[in-house]
Amino acid sequence: MNRMDYTGSMWHFPPKPEEPLQGDCCGMGCRPCVFDRYEQEVHLWERECERIRRGNVATENPGDTNVSLVQIPTLSECEYRYFSISSIKQESCDTYVLRFQLPDGKCLGLHTGQHIIMRVIGDGRVITRQYTPVSPLHALGYFDLLIKIYPDGRMSRHVKALKTGDKVELRGPCGRFSYSPNKWQRLVLLAAGTGIAPMIQVIRQVIINERDDTRLLLVYTCKRYEDLLLKSQLEECSAYWNVTILYILTQDSPERVRSLKRYGDNIHHGRLDYHLLSQVLGNISPDNYVLICGTTSFEKDMISYLVDSGISSHNYHKF
Ligand SMILES: Cc1cc2nc3c(=O)[nH]c(=O)nc-3n(C[C@H](O)[C@H](O)[C@H](O)COP(=O)(O)OP(=O)(O)OC[C@H]3O[C@@H](n4cnc5c(N)ncnc54)[C@H](O)[C@@H]3O)c2cc1C
């Protein structure tokens, strides 16, 4: 592809997005894959540079690479826009809920299971990462992102430094998952850690619709009891007749959890391996569908167990 050269010093262009390494691809056939996302980012970057070159933006402050961004807080798929943080709440030892402001009476406009992309430009580098809102999709005037901070994570470093009132660049909606009521007799949701984010959207979508008889089985794995995210919301969901939740704690003992657990918590201690998954799934029929979201290794393991159990790729989706 013929690309324009935006590295000249006459204008102050934002840095070009970094090309992913081959090792950044998880090899699970994601659509879009990290390389597709890179192409999208380069395309957006070229458009921003072109806008700056044509003088469509203020350039009084050449040190500020953000000047090219439109400052209207409604989401756009094809350009980054600023969104202001109205609060930050700690959810677990390493996970935070960031609440972003929307104009009064406006919702974010995502469909179930979709996510948005956050971009940070710092030290001459561009970092983009995907995040799935956990607030109800039709919430008016705000939306929430549940973000885990990795001690050595590149985006984590920036997220950790954010404060109430800061503005963050976001674009979206992204993601191709689509949900229709009663399409499947049962949905099995396999989640690890912050992989609960798209699952809570799916659960809400099912339970708010009285005419949706889809049965939901959430299998949610974390290291310890206190790492279980959005626990009180999950408890509310589990009160519905068609929602069953199994928590799997990989590094916690029944003795320790006894004093912490809530009435009705259904907990298994150990790893979610092929044997346990087969037990939990029981007989998977063609009208069952499995959703998977977690770390790359969790997702790879789950897909390999599903394939070993004879489940076809038409019957599962990885977020
Ligand atoms: C569709 C989608 C939705 C998502 N939604 C959410 C969400 O709602 N909430 C959320 O918290 N996250 C979500 N994520 C994950 C998120 O996009 C980031 O990947 C995550 O926040 C980590 O980014 P980071 O830059 O902080 O860490 P990174 O710098 O990417 O590192 C993450 C971890 O991987 C390790 N690591 C990095 N590179 C390597 C390597 N080469 N080899 C081995 N280990 C390595 C690091 O040590 C660190 O522990 C989602 C991801 C996808 C694809």
PDB file of C-alpha atoms in Angstrom, residues 20-290:
ATOM      1  CA  PRO A  20       2.519  -5.466  16.139  1.00  0.00           C
ATOM      2  CA  LEU A  21       5.126  -8.228  16.330  1.00  0.00           C
ATOM      3  CA  GLN A  22       4.255 -11.679  14.973  1.00  0.00           C
ATOM      4  CA  GLY A  23       4.192 -12.857  18.613  1.00  0.00           C
ATOM      5  CA  ASP A  24       1.404 -10.352  19.420  1.00  0.00           C
ATOM      6  CA  CYS A  25      -1.020 -12.463  17.378  1.00  0.00           C
ATOM      7  CA  CYS A  26      -2.663 -15.136  19.556  1.00  0.00           C
ATOM      8  CA  GLY A  27      -3.140 -17.398  16.530  1.00  0.00           C
ATOM      9  CA  MET A  28      -6.805 -18.068  17.348  1.00  0.00           C
ATOM     10  CA  GLY A  29      -8.192 -16.519  14.182  1.00  0.00           C
ATOM     11  CA  CYS A  30      -9.618 -13.381  15.870  1.00  0.00           C
ATOM     12  CA  ARG A  31     -11.575 -11.057  13.602  1.00  0.00           C
ATOM     13  CA  PRO A  32     -10.351  -8.373  13.564  1.00  0.00           C
ATOM     14  CA  CYS A  33      -6.851  -9.633  14.368  1.00  0.00           C
ATOM     15  CA  VAL A  34      -4.134  -7.371  15.877  1.00  0.00           C
ATOM     16  CA  PHE A  35      -2.818  -6.746  12.357  1.00  0.00           C
ATOM     17  CA  ASP A  36      -6.265  -5.623  11.116  1.00  0.00           C
ATOM     18  CA  ARG A  37      -6.470  -3.279  14.096  1.00  0.00           C
ATOM     19  CA  TYR A  38      -3.000  -1.941  13.248  1.00  0.00           C
ATOM     20  CA  GLU A  39      -4.156  -1.188   9.694  1.00  0.00           C
ATOM     21  CA  GLN A  40      -7.217   0.656  11.089  1.00  0.00           C
ATOM     22  CA  GLU A  41      -5.008   2.664  13.470  1.00  0.00           C
ATOM     23  CA  VAL A  42      -2.601   3.621  10.669  1.00  0.00           C
ATOM     24  CA  HIS A  43      -5.547   4.709   8.536  1.00  0.00           C
ATOM     25  CA  LEU A  44      -6.905   6.895  11.371  1.00  0.00           C
ATOM     26  CA  TRP A  45      -3.420   8.296  12.009  1.00  0.00           C
ATOM     27  CA  GLU A  46      -3.048   9.225   8.322  1.00  0.00           C
ATOM     28  CA  ARG A  47      -6.400  11.021   8.419  1.00  0.00           C
ATOM     29  CA  GLU A  48      -5.387  12.942  11.541  1.00  0.00           C
ATOM     30  CA  CYS A  49      -2.037  13.898   9.984  1.00  0.00           C
ATOM     31  CA  GLU A  50      -3.781  14.988   6.811  1.00  0.00           C
ATOM     32  CA  ARG A  51      -6.158  17.177   8.831  1.00  0.00           C
ATOM     33  CA  ILE A  52      -3.204  18.786  10.576  1.00  0.00           C
ATOM     34  CA  ARG A  53      -1.369  19.275   7.257  1.00  0.00           C
ATOM     35  CA  ARG A  54      -4.417  20.967   5.724  1.00  0.00           C
ATOM     36  CA  GLY A  55      -4.605  23.257   8.750  1.00  0.00           C
ATOM     37  CA  ASN A  56      -8.030  22.051   9.856  1.00  0.00           C
ATOM     38  CA  VAL A  57      -6.947  22.075  13.482  1.00  0.00           C
ATOM     39  CA  ALA A  58      -5.439  24.542  15.896  1.00  0.00           C
ATOM     40  CA  THR A  59      -1.657  24.332  15.868  1.00  0.00           C
ATOM     41  CA  GLU A  60      -0.707  27.022  18.386  1.00  0.00           C
ATOM     42  CA  ASN A  61       0.564  24.348  20.715  1.00  0.00           C
ATOM     43  CA  PRO A  62       2.849  22.131  18.644  1.00  0.00           C
ATOM     44  CA  GLY A  63       3.878  20.120  21.693  1.00  0.00           C
ATOM     45  CA  ASP A  64       0.310  18.950  22.231  1.00  0.00           C
ATOM     46  CA  THR A  65      -0.350  15.966  19.992  1.00  0.00           C
ATOM     47  CA  ASN A  66      -3.991  15.934  21.071  1.00  0.00           C
ATOM     48  CA  VAL A  67      -4.951  19.113  19.212  1.00  0.00           C
ATOM     49  CA  SER A  68      -6.129  17.148  16.194  1.00  0.00           C
ATOM     50  CA  LEU A  69      -8.860  15.402  18.129  1.00  0.00           C
ATOM     51  CA  VAL A  70     -12.492  16.354  18.008  1.00  0.00           C
ATOM     52  CA  GLN A  71     -13.640  17.208  21.512  1.00  0.00           C
ATOM     53  CA  ILE A  72     -17.253  16.080  21.315  1.00  0.00           C
ATOM     54  CA  PRO A  73     -18.017  13.313  23.815  1.00  0.00           C
ATOM     55  CA  THR A  74     -20.010  10.945  21.618  1.00  0.00           C
ATOM     56  CA  LEU A  75     -18.438   7.765  20.351  1.00  0.00           C
ATOM     57  CA  SER A  76     -17.203   7.479  16.771  1.00  0.00           C
ATOM     58  CA  GLU A  77     -15.860   4.381  15.076  1.00  0.00           C
ATOM     59  CA  CYS A  78     -13.555   6.275  12.757  1.00  0.00           C
ATOM     60  CA  GLU A  79     -11.929   8.860  14.995  1.00  0.00           C
ATOM     61  CA  TYR A  80     -10.755   9.130  18.567  1.00  0.00           C
ATOM     62  CA  ARG A  81     -12.663  11.496  20.807  1.00  0.00           C
ATOM     63  CA  TYR A  82     -12.084  12.704  24.326  1.00  0.00           C
ATOM     64  CA  PHE A  83     -14.160  11.373  27.218  1.00  0.00           C
ATOM     65  CA  SER A  84     -13.922  12.769  30.703  1.00  0.00           C
ATOM     66  CA  ILE A  85     -13.558  10.563  33.795  1.00  0.00           C
ATOM     67  CA  SER A  86     -16.161  11.392  36.435  1.00  0.00           C
ATOM     68  CA  SER A  87     -15.078   8.834  39.058  1.00  0.00           C
ATOM     69  CA  ILE A  88     -12.660   5.973  39.717  1.00  0.00           C
ATOM     70  CA  LYS A  89     -13.604   3.172  42.112  1.00  0.00           C
ATOM     71  CA  GLN A  90     -11.403   0.298  43.221  1.00  0.00           C
ATOM     72  CA  GLU A  91     -13.119  -3.025  42.506  1.00  0.00           C
ATOM     73  CA  SER A  92     -10.388  -5.432  43.660  1.00  0.00           C
ATOM     74  CA  CYS A  93      -6.703  -5.212  44.590  1.00  0.00           C
ATOM     75  CA  ASP A  94      -5.673  -4.624  40.963  1.00  0.00           C
ATOM     76  CA  THR A  95      -8.906  -3.693  39.162  1.00  0.00           C
ATOM     77  CA  TYR A  96     -10.698  -0.362  38.895  1.00  0.00           C
ATOM     78  CA  VAL A  97     -14.019   0.872  37.541  1.00  0.00           C
ATOM     79  CA  LEU A  98     -13.557   4.097  35.592  1.00  0.00           C
ATOM     80  CA  ARG A  99     -16.787   6.021  35.074  1.00  0.00           C
ATOM     81  CA  PHE A 100     -16.890   8.278  32.009  1.00  0.00           C
ATOM     82  CA  GLN A 101     -19.271  11.137  31.431  1.00  0.00           C
ATOM     83  CA  LEU A 102     -21.656  11.298  28.469  1.00  0.00           C
ATOM     84  CA  PRO A 103     -23.876  14.219  27.515  1.00  0.00           C
ATOM     85  CA  ASP A 104     -27.150  14.293  29.504  1.00  0.00           C
ATOM     86  CA  GLY A 105     -29.704  11.840  28.171  1.00  0.00           C
ATOM     87  CA  LYS A 106     -27.195  10.091  25.836  1.00  0.00           C
ATOM     88  CA  CYS A 107     -26.096   6.470  25.992  1.00  0.00           C
ATOM     89  CA  LEU A 108     -22.870   5.055  24.595  1.00  0.00           C
ATOM     90  CA  GLY A 109     -24.574   3.228  21.724  1.00  0.00           C
ATOM     91  CA  LEU A 110     -22.922  -0.199  21.944  1.00  0.00           C
ATOM     92  CA  HIS A 111     -24.607  -3.525  21.293  1.00  0.00           C
ATOM     93  CA  THR A 112     -24.204  -6.511  23.610  1.00  0.00           C
ATOM     94  CA  GLY A 113     -20.641  -7.847  23.638  1.00  0.00           C
ATOM     95  CA  GLN A 114     -19.109  -4.899  21.801  1.00  0.00           C
ATOM     96  CA  HIS A 115     -16.066  -3.051  23.066  1.00  0.00           C
ATOM     97  CA  ILE A 116     -14.271   0.253  22.589  1.00  0.00           C
ATOM     98  CA  ILE A 117     -10.616   1.123  21.972  1.00  0.00           C
ATOM     99  CA  MET A 118      -8.590   3.396  24.256  1.00  0.00           C
ATOM    100  CA  ARG A 119      -5.577   5.216  22.901  1.00  0.00           C
ATOM    101  CA  VAL A 120      -2.752   6.865  24.771  1.00  0.00           C
ATOM    102  CA  ILE A 121       0.007   8.877  23.133  1.00  0.00           C
ATOM    103  CA  GLY A 122       3.019   9.319  25.376  1.00  0.00           C
ATOM    104  CA  ASP A 123       6.813   9.421  25.051  1.00  0.00           C
ATOM    105  CA  GLY A 124       6.404   9.515  21.258  1.00  0.00           C
ATOM    106  CA  ARG A 125       4.571   6.168  21.215  1.00  0.00           C
ATOM    107  CA  VAL A 126       0.984   5.167  20.626  1.00  0.00           C
ATOM    108  CA  ILE A 127      -0.688   2.482  22.730  1.00  0.00           C
ATOM    109  CA  THR A 128      -4.165   1.169  21.953  1.00  0.00           C
ATOM    110  CA  ARG A 129      -6.088  -1.420  23.994  1.00  0.00           C
ATOM    111  CA  GLN A 130      -9.634  -2.796  23.906  1.00  0.00           C
ATOM    112  CA  TYR A 131     -12.072  -2.481  26.835  1.00  0.00           C
ATOM    113  CA  THR A 132     -15.661  -3.669  27.258  1.00  0.00           C
ATOM    114  CA  PRO A 133     -18.074  -1.373  29.153  1.00  0.00           C
ATOM    115  CA  VAL A 134     -19.700  -3.054  32.161  1.00  0.00           C
ATOM    116  CA  SER A 135     -22.462  -0.499  32.796  1.00  0.00           C
ATOM    117  CA  PRO A 136     -25.914  -1.273  31.382  1.00  0.00           C
ATOM    118  CA  LEU A 137     -25.757  -0.532  27.655  1.00  0.00           C
ATOM    119  CA  HIS A 138     -28.669   1.871  27.868  1.00  0.00           C
ATOM    120  CA  ALA A 139     -27.329   3.775  30.871  1.00  0.00           C
ATOM    121  CA  LEU A 140     -27.831   7.484  30.216  1.00  0.00           C
ATOM    122  CA  GLY A 141     -25.165  10.098  30.862  1.00  0.00           C
ATOM    123  CA  TYR A 142     -22.307   7.719  31.733  1.00  0.00           C
ATOM    124  CA  PHE A 143     -20.548   4.422  31.040  1.00  0.00           C
ATOM    125  CA  ASP A 144     -18.133   2.305  33.083  1.00  0.00           C
ATOM    126  CA  LEU A 145     -14.962   0.465  32.121  1.00  0.00           C
ATOM    127  CA  LEU A 146     -13.587  -2.260  34.387  1.00  0.00           C
ATOM    128  CA  ILE A 147      -9.814  -2.221  33.954  1.00  0.00           C
ATOM    129  CA  LYS A 148      -7.200  -4.514  35.432  1.00  0.00           C
ATOM    130  CA  ILE A 149      -3.798  -2.997  36.170  1.00  0.00           C
ATOM    131  CA  TYR A 150      -0.872  -5.260  35.233  1.00  0.00           C
ATOM    132  CA  PRO A 151       2.310  -4.245  37.108  1.00  0.00           C
ATOM    133  CA  ASP A 152       4.294  -4.311  33.850  1.00  0.00           C
ATOM    134  CA  GLY A 153       1.428  -3.495  31.448  1.00  0.00           C
ATOM    135  CA  ARG A 154       2.024  -0.653  29.003  1.00  0.00           C
ATOM    136  CA  MET A 155      -1.535   0.712  29.043  1.00  0.00           C
ATOM    137  CA  SER A 156      -1.863  -0.192  32.731  1.00  0.00           C
ATOM    138  CA  ARG A 157       0.889   2.306  33.563  1.00  0.00           C
ATOM    139  CA  HIS A 158      -1.188   5.105  32.006  1.00  0.00           C
ATOM    140  CA  VAL A 159      -4.506   3.949  33.447  1.00  0.00           C
ATOM    141  CA  LYS A 160      -2.989   3.792  36.933  1.00  0.00           C
ATOM    142  CA  ALA A 161      -2.006   7.473  36.680  1.00  0.00           C
ATOM    143  CA  LEU A 162      -5.503   8.632  35.623  1.00  0.00           C
ATOM    144  CA  LYS A 163      -7.555  10.827  37.972  1.00  0.00           C
ATOM    145  CA  THR A 164     -11.098  12.148  38.097  1.00  0.00           C
ATOM    146  CA  GLY A 165     -11.464  14.946  35.534  1.00  0.00           C
ATOM    147  CA  ASP A 166      -8.815  13.562  33.151  1.00  0.00           C
ATOM    148  CA  LYS A 167      -9.790  13.099  29.527  1.00  0.00           C
ATOM    149  CA  VAL A 168      -9.118   9.880  27.628  1.00  0.00           C
ATOM    150  CA  GLU A 169      -9.226   9.126  23.898  1.00  0.00           C
ATOM    151  CA  LEU A 170     -11.725   6.442  22.897  1.00  0.00           C
ATOM    152  CA  ARG A 171     -13.279   5.144  19.704  1.00  0.00           C
ATOM    153  CA  GLY A 172     -15.822   2.467  18.837  1.00  0.00           C
ATOM    154  CA  PRO A 173     -18.066   0.500  18.827  1.00  0.00           C
ATOM    155  CA  CYS A 174     -15.969  -2.529  17.829  1.00  0.00           C
ATOM    156  CA  GLY A 175     -16.673  -6.254  17.787  1.00  0.00           C
ATOM    157  CA  ARG A 176     -18.900  -8.507  15.729  1.00  0.00           C
ATOM    158  CA  PHE A 177     -20.770 -10.542  18.333  1.00  0.00           C
ATOM    159  CA  SER A 178     -24.520 -10.330  17.863  1.00  0.00           C
ATOM    160  CA  TYR A 179     -27.160 -11.689  20.189  1.00  0.00           C
ATOM    161  CA  SER A 180     -30.771 -12.586  19.379  1.00  0.00           C
ATOM    162  CA  PRO A 181     -33.244 -13.725  22.062  1.00  0.00           C
ATOM    163  CA  ASN A 182     -34.125 -17.449  22.113  1.00  0.00           C
ATOM    164  CA  LYS A 183     -31.685 -18.252  19.316  1.00  0.00           C
ATOM    165  CA  TRP A 184     -29.947 -20.763  21.596  1.00  0.00           C
ATOM    166  CA  GLN A 185     -31.535 -23.000  24.183  1.00  0.00           C
ATOM    167  CA  ARG A 186     -28.513 -22.538  26.475  1.00  0.00           C
ATOM    168  CA  LEU A 187     -25.560 -20.143  26.542  1.00  0.00           C
ATOM    169  CA  VAL A 188     -22.454 -21.243  28.427  1.00  0.00           C
ATOM    170  CA  LEU A 189     -20.271 -18.300  29.423  1.00  0.00           C
ATOM    171  CA  LEU A 190     -16.650 -19.168  30.224  1.00  0.00           C
ATOM    172  CA  ALA A 191     -14.884 -16.189  31.809  1.00  0.00           C
ATOM    173  CA  ALA A 192     -11.639 -15.493  33.623  1.00  0.00           C
ATOM    174  CA  GLY A 193     -10.816 -12.247  35.470  1.00  0.00           C
ATOM    175  CA  THR A 194     -11.881  -9.139  33.551  1.00  0.00           C
ATOM    176  CA  GLY A 195     -13.308 -11.514  30.926  1.00  0.00           C
ATOM    177  CA  ILE A 196     -16.491 -11.084  32.969  1.00  0.00           C
ATOM    178  CA  ALA A 197     -17.039  -7.704  31.215  1.00  0.00           C
ATOM    179  CA  PRO A 198     -18.776  -8.899  28.014  1.00  0.00           C
ATOM    180  CA  MET A 199     -20.524 -11.686  29.981  1.00  0.00           C
ATOM    181  CA  ILE A 200     -22.336  -9.277  32.304  1.00  0.00           C
ATOM    182  CA  GLN A 201     -23.648  -7.510  29.197  1.00  0.00           C
ATOM    183  CA  VAL A 202     -24.946 -10.788  27.774  1.00  0.00           C
ATOM    184  CA  ILE A 203     -26.542 -11.804  31.095  1.00  0.00           C
ATOM    185  CA  ARG A 204     -28.291  -8.432  31.433  1.00  0.00           C
ATOM    186  CA  GLN A 205     -29.522  -8.617  27.855  1.00  0.00           C
ATOM    187  CA  VAL A 206     -31.174 -11.987  28.562  1.00  0.00           C
ATOM    188  CA  ILE A 207     -32.700 -11.208  31.945  1.00  0.00           C
ATOM    189  CA  ILE A 208     -34.229  -7.841  31.025  1.00  0.00           C
ATOM    190  CA  ASN A 209     -36.290  -9.559  28.336  1.00  0.00           C
ATOM    191  CA  GLU A 210     -39.118 -11.532  29.942  1.00  0.00           C
ATOM    192  CA  ARG A 211     -39.740 -13.299  26.661  1.00  0.00           C
ATOM    193  CA  ASP A 212     -36.171 -14.573  26.407  1.00  0.00           C
ATOM    194  CA  ASP A 213     -36.064 -18.148  27.761  1.00  0.00           C
ATOM    195  CA  THR A 214     -32.370 -18.708  27.071  1.00  0.00           C
ATOM    196  CA  ARG A 215     -30.718 -20.573  29.949  1.00  0.00           C
ATOM    197  CA  LEU A 216     -27.401 -19.138  31.074  1.00  0.00           C
ATOM    198  CA  LEU A 217     -24.544 -20.979  32.737  1.00  0.00           C
ATOM    199  CA  LEU A 218     -21.688 -18.695  33.782  1.00  0.00           C
ATOM    200  CA  VAL A 219     -18.451 -20.447  34.736  1.00  0.00           C
ATOM    201  CA  TYR A 220     -16.259 -17.705  36.191  1.00  0.00           C
ATOM    202  CA  THR A 221     -12.704 -18.387  37.233  1.00  0.00           C
ATOM    203  CA  CYS A 222     -10.372 -16.238  39.337  1.00  0.00           C
ATOM    204  CA  LYS A 223      -7.444 -16.910  41.631  1.00  0.00           C
ATOM    205  CA  ARG A 224      -9.051 -15.972  44.964  1.00  0.00           C
ATOM    206  CA  TYR A 225     -12.544 -15.170  46.254  1.00  0.00           C
ATOM    207  CA  GLU A 226     -11.868 -11.435  46.495  1.00  0.00           C
ATOM    208  CA  ASP A 227     -10.691 -11.384  42.859  1.00  0.00           C
ATOM    209  CA  LEU A 228     -14.242 -12.174  41.676  1.00  0.00           C
ATOM    210  CA  LEU A 229     -15.297  -8.968  39.930  1.00  0.00           C
ATOM    211  CA  LEU A 230     -18.786  -7.395  39.835  1.00  0.00           C
ATOM    212  CA  LYS A 231     -19.773  -9.925  42.497  1.00  0.00           C
ATOM    213  CA  SER A 232     -22.843  -8.098  43.842  1.00  0.00           C
ATOM    214  CA  GLN A 233     -24.191  -7.601  40.318  1.00  0.00           C
ATOM    215  CA  LEU A 234     -23.651 -11.286  39.589  1.00  0.00           C
ATOM    216  CA  GLU A 235     -25.508 -12.187  42.793  1.00  0.00           C
ATOM    217  CA  GLU A 236     -28.494 -10.164  41.609  1.00  0.00           C
ATOM    218  CA  CYS A 237     -28.363 -11.917  38.228  1.00  0.00           C
ATOM    219  CA  SER A 238     -28.205 -15.365  39.842  1.00  0.00           C
ATOM    220  CA  ALA A 239     -31.642 -14.744  41.411  1.00  0.00           C
ATOM    221  CA  TYR A 240     -33.207 -15.189  37.937  1.00  0.00           C
ATOM    222  CA  TRP A 241     -34.643 -18.613  37.153  1.00  0.00           C
ATOM    223  CA  ASN A 242     -32.542 -19.063  34.012  1.00  0.00           C
ATOM    224  CA  VAL A 243     -29.135 -17.981  35.399  1.00  0.00           C
ATOM    225  CA  THR A 244     -26.717 -20.430  37.050  1.00  0.00           C
ATOM    226  CA  ILE A 245     -23.295 -19.305  38.206  1.00  0.00           C
ATOM    227  CA  LEU A 246     -20.320 -21.466  39.141  1.00  0.00           C
ATOM    228  CA  TYR A 247     -17.282 -19.697  40.594  1.00  0.00           C
ATOM    229  CA  ILE A 248     -13.975 -21.479  40.176  1.00  0.00           C
ATOM    230  CA  LEU A 249     -11.164 -20.431  42.501  1.00  0.00           C
ATOM    231  CA  THR A 250      -7.787 -21.666  41.356  1.00  0.00           C
ATOM    232  CA  GLN A 251      -5.642 -20.520  44.301  1.00  0.00           C
ATOM    233  CA  ASP A 252      -7.898 -20.376  47.342  1.00  0.00           C
ATOM    234  CA  SER A 253      -8.714 -22.890  50.044  1.00  0.00           C
ATOM    235  CA  PRO A 254     -12.220 -23.930  51.161  1.00  0.00           C
ATOM    236  CA  GLU A 255     -11.206 -23.087  54.764  1.00  0.00           C
ATOM    237  CA  ARG A 256     -10.323 -19.476  53.913  1.00  0.00           C
ATOM    238  CA  VAL A 257     -13.330 -18.971  51.629  1.00  0.00           C
ATOM    239  CA  ARG A 258     -15.775 -20.334  54.240  1.00  0.00           C
ATOM    240  CA  SER A 259     -15.709 -17.077  56.190  1.00  0.00           C
ATOM    241  CA  LEU A 260     -15.926 -14.879  53.070  1.00  0.00           C
ATOM    242  CA  LYS A 261     -18.496 -16.529  50.867  1.00  0.00           C
ATOM    243  CA  ARG A 262     -22.068 -15.352  50.561  1.00  0.00           C
ATOM    244  CA  TYR A 263     -25.157 -17.480  50.943  1.00  0.00           C
ATOM    245  CA  GLY A 264     -25.901 -19.157  47.616  1.00  0.00           C
ATOM    246  CA  ASP A 265     -22.358 -18.927  46.193  1.00  0.00           C
ATOM    247  CA  ASN A 266     -21.631 -22.027  44.157  1.00  0.00           C
ATOM    248  CA  ILE A 267     -17.846 -22.475  44.414  1.00  0.00           C
ATOM    249  CA  HIS A 268     -15.409 -25.052  43.089  1.00  0.00           C
ATOM    250  CA  HIS A 269     -11.751 -25.080  44.129  1.00  0.00           C
ATOM    251  CA  GLY A 270      -9.185 -26.097  41.529  1.00  0.00           C
ATOM    252  CA  ARG A 271      -8.482 -25.543  37.875  1.00  0.00           C
ATOM    253  CA  LEU A 272     -11.009 -25.490  35.082  1.00  0.00           C
ATOM    254  CA  ASP A 273      -9.547 -28.421  33.155  1.00  0.00           C
ATOM    255  CA  TYR A 274     -11.027 -30.687  30.498  1.00  0.00           C
ATOM    256  CA  HIS A 275     -12.482 -33.066  33.099  1.00  0.00           C
ATOM    257  CA  LEU A 276     -14.223 -30.340  35.112  1.00  0.00           C
ATOM    258  CA  LEU A 277     -15.446 -28.524  32.018  1.00  0.00           C
ATOM    259  CA  SER A 278     -16.977 -31.743  30.629  1.00  0.00           C
ATOM    260  CA  GLN A 279     -18.729 -32.310  33.962  1.00  0.00           C
ATOM    261  CA  VAL A 280     -20.026 -28.750  34.086  1.00  0.00           C
ATOM    262  CA  LEU A 281     -21.179 -28.693  30.484  1.00  0.00           C
ATOM    263  CA  GLY A 282     -22.909 -32.052  30.612  1.00  0.00           C
ATOM    264  CA  ASN A 283     -24.448 -32.929  27.299  1.00  0.00           C
ATOM    265  CA  ILE A 284     -23.819 -30.127  24.863  1.00  0.00           C
ATOM    266  CA  SER A 285     -26.509 -30.171  22.194  1.00  0.00           C
ATOM    267  CA  PRO A 286     -26.399 -28.286  18.856  1.00  0.00           C
ATOM    268  CA  ASP A 287     -28.697 -25.610  20.290  1.00  0.00           C
ATOM    269  CA  ASN A 288     -26.113 -24.703  22.940  1.00  0.00           C
ATOM    270  CA  TYR A 289     -23.583 -21.933  22.364  1.00  0.00           C
ATOM    271  CA  VAL A 290     -20.383 -21.144  24.284  1.00  0.00           C
TER     272      VAL A 290
END
